[in-house]
Short mmCIF file of C-alpha atoms and ligand atoms in Angstrom, two decimals:
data_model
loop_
_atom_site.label_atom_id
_atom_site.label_comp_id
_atom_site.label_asym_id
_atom_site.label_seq_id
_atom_site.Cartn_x
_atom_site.Cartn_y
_atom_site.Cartn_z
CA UNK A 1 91.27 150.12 111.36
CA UNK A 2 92.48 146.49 111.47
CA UNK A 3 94.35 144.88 113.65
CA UNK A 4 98.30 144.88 112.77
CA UNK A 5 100.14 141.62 112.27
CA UNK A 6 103.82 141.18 111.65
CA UNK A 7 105.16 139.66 108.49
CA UNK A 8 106.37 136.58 110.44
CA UNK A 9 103.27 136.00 112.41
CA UNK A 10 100.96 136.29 108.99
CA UNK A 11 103.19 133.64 107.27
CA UNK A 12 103.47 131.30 110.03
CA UNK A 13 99.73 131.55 110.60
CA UNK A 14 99.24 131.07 106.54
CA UNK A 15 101.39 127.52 106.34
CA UNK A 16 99.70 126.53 109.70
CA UNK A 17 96.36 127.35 108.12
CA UNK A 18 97.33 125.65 105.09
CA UNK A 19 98.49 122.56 106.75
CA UNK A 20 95.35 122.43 108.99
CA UNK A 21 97.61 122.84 111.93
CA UNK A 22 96.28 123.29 115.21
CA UNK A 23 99.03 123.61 118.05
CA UNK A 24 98.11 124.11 121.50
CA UNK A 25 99.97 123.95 124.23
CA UNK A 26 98.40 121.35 126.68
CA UNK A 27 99.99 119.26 129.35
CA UNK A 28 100.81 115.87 129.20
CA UNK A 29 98.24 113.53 131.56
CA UNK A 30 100.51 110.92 132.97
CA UNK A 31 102.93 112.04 135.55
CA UNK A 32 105.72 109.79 134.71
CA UNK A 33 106.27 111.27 131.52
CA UNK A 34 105.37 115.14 131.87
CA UNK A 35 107.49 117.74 132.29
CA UNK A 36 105.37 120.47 131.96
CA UNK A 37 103.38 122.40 129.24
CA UNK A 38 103.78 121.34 125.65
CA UNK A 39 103.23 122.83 122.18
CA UNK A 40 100.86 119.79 120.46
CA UNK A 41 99.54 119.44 117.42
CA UNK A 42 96.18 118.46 117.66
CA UNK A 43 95.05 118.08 113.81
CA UNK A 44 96.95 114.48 114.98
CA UNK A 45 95.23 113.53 117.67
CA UNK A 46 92.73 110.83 118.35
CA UNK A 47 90.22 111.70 120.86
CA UNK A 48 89.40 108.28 123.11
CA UNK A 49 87.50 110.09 125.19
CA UNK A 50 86.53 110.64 128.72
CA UNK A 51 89.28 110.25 131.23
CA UNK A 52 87.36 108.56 133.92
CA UNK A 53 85.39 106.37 131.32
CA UNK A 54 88.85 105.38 130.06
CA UNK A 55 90.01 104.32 134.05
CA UNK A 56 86.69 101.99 134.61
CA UNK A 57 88.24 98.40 133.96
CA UNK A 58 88.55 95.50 133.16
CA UNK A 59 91.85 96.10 131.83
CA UNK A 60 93.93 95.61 129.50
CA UNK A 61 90.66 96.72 127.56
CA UNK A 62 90.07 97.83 123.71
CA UNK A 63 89.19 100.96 122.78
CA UNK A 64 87.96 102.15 119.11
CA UNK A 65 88.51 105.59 117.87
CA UNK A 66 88.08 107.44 114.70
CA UNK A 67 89.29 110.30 113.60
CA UNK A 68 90.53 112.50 110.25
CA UNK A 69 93.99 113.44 110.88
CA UNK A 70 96.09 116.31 108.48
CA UNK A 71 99.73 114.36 108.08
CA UNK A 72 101.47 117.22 106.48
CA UNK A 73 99.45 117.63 103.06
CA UNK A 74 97.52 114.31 103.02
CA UNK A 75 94.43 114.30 105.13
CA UNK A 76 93.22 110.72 106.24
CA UNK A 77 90.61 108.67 108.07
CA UNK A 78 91.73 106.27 110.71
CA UNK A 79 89.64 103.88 112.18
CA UNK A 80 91.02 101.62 115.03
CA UNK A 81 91.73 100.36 118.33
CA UNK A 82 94.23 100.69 121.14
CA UNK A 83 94.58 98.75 124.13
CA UNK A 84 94.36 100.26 127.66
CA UNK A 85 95.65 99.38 130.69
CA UNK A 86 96.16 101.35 134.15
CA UNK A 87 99.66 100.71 135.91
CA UNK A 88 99.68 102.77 139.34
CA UNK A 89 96.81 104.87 138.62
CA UNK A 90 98.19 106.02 135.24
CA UNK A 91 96.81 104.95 131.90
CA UNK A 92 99.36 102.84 129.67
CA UNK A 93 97.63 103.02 126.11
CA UNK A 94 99.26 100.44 124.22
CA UNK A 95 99.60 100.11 120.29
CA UNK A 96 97.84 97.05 118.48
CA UNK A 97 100.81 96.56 116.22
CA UNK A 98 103.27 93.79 116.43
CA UNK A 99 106.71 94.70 116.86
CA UNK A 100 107.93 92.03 114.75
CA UNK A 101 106.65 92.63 111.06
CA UNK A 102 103.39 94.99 112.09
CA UNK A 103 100.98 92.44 112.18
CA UNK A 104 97.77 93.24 114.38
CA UNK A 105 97.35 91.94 117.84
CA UNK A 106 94.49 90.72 119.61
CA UNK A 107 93.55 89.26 123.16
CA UNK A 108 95.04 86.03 123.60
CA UNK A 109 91.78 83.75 124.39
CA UNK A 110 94.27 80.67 124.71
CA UNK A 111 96.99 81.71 127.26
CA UNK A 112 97.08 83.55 130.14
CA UNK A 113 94.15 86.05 130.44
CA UNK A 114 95.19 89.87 129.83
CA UNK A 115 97.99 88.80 127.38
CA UNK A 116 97.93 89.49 123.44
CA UNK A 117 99.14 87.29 120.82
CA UNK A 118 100.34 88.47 117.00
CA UNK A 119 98.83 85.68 114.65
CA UNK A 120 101.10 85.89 112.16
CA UNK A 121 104.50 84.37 113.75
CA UNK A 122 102.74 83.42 117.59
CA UNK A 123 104.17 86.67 119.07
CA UNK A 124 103.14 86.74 122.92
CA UNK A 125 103.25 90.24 124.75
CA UNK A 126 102.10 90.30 128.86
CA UNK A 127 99.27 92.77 129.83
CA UNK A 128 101.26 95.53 129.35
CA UNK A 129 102.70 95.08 126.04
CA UNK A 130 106.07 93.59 127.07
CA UNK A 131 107.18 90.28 124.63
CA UNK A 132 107.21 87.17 126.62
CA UNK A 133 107.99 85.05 123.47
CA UNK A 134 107.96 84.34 120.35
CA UNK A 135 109.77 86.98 117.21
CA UNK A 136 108.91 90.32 118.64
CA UNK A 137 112.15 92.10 119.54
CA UNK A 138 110.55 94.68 121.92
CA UNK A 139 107.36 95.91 123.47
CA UNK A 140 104.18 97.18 121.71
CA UNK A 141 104.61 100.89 121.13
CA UNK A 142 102.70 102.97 123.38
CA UNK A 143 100.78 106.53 123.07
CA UNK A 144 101.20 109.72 125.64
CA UNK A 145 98.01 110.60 126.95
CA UNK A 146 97.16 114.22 127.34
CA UNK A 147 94.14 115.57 128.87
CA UNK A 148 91.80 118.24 126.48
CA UNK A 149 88.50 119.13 128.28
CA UNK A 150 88.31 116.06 130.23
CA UNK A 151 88.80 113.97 127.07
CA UNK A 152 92.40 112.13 126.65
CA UNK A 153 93.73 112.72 123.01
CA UNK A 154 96.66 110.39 122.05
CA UNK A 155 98.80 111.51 118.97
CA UNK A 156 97.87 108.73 116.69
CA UNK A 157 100.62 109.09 114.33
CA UNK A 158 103.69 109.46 116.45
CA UNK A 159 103.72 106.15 119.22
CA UNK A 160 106.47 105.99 121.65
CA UNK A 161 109.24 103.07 121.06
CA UNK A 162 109.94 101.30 124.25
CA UNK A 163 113.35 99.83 124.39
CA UNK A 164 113.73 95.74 124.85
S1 FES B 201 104.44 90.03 112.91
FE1 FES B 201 103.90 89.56 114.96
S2 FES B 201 105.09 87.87 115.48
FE2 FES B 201 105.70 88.33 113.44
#
């Protein structure tokens, strides 16, 4: 005899399946911004990998990840970089893309060490992603961290806005 399932459970199991969604409930890694246990979706995540590889420095420091995320029907390949940082013994995982006009940043070889500069209108942010000058209204985006078998996932698709 097999095992019963309720109408509701069967559907919501069906779209999930169909979506390729896979939520778990994990808890966020830095302690500023958890508040406990949250559903995730982890068809979204990209895996940067281990936690205490990810707090050896020099930082800020770039790291590459590559993963196939399901973004409602369309499933795509993403290839690219973040930069990390560690502020009070938490990771800050900052996003490469200008806040301007989404240009790509890169370490600013010229200026101060640390810093990043946007080539396309000489957008300058500090080491952790604040604008110092030039266009940019506001910080890079940033990326909560969460912590899956000792690996930190970021949700690739969804950055955090910081606020001027
Ligand atoms: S797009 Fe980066 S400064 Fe304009």
């Amino acid at each position: 005899m097999g095992k019963k399932i309720s109408r509701r459970s069967f559907l919501g199991t069906t779209v999930k399946g169909a979506l390729g969604l896979v939520t778990v409930a994990i808890v966020p890694l830095n302690l500023l911004t958890a508040c406990g246990e949250e559903s995730v979706d982890t068809s979204a995540m990209a895996n940067l990998g281990p936690l205490d590889k990810l707090k050896e420095g020099p930082f800020p420091k770039p790291v590459n990840y590559e993963v196939t995320v399901q973004d409602a029907w369309v499933e795509q390949e993403l290839i690219g970089s973040v930069y990390v940082n560690l502020v009070e013994g938490e990771l800050l995982i900052l996003s490469p893309i200008c806040t301007h006009l989404g240009c790509t940043v890169s370490p600013n070889e010229n200026l101060e060490v640390g810093t990043f500069r946007c080539p396309c209108h000489l957008g300058i942010y500090d080491e952790y992603g604040v604008n110092i000058s030039g266009p940019p209204p506001r910080p890079l985006d940033i990326f909560k961290p969460y912590l899956v078998d000792g690996n930190v996932l970021i949700p690739i698709l969804d950055p955090t806005i910081r606020e001027a």
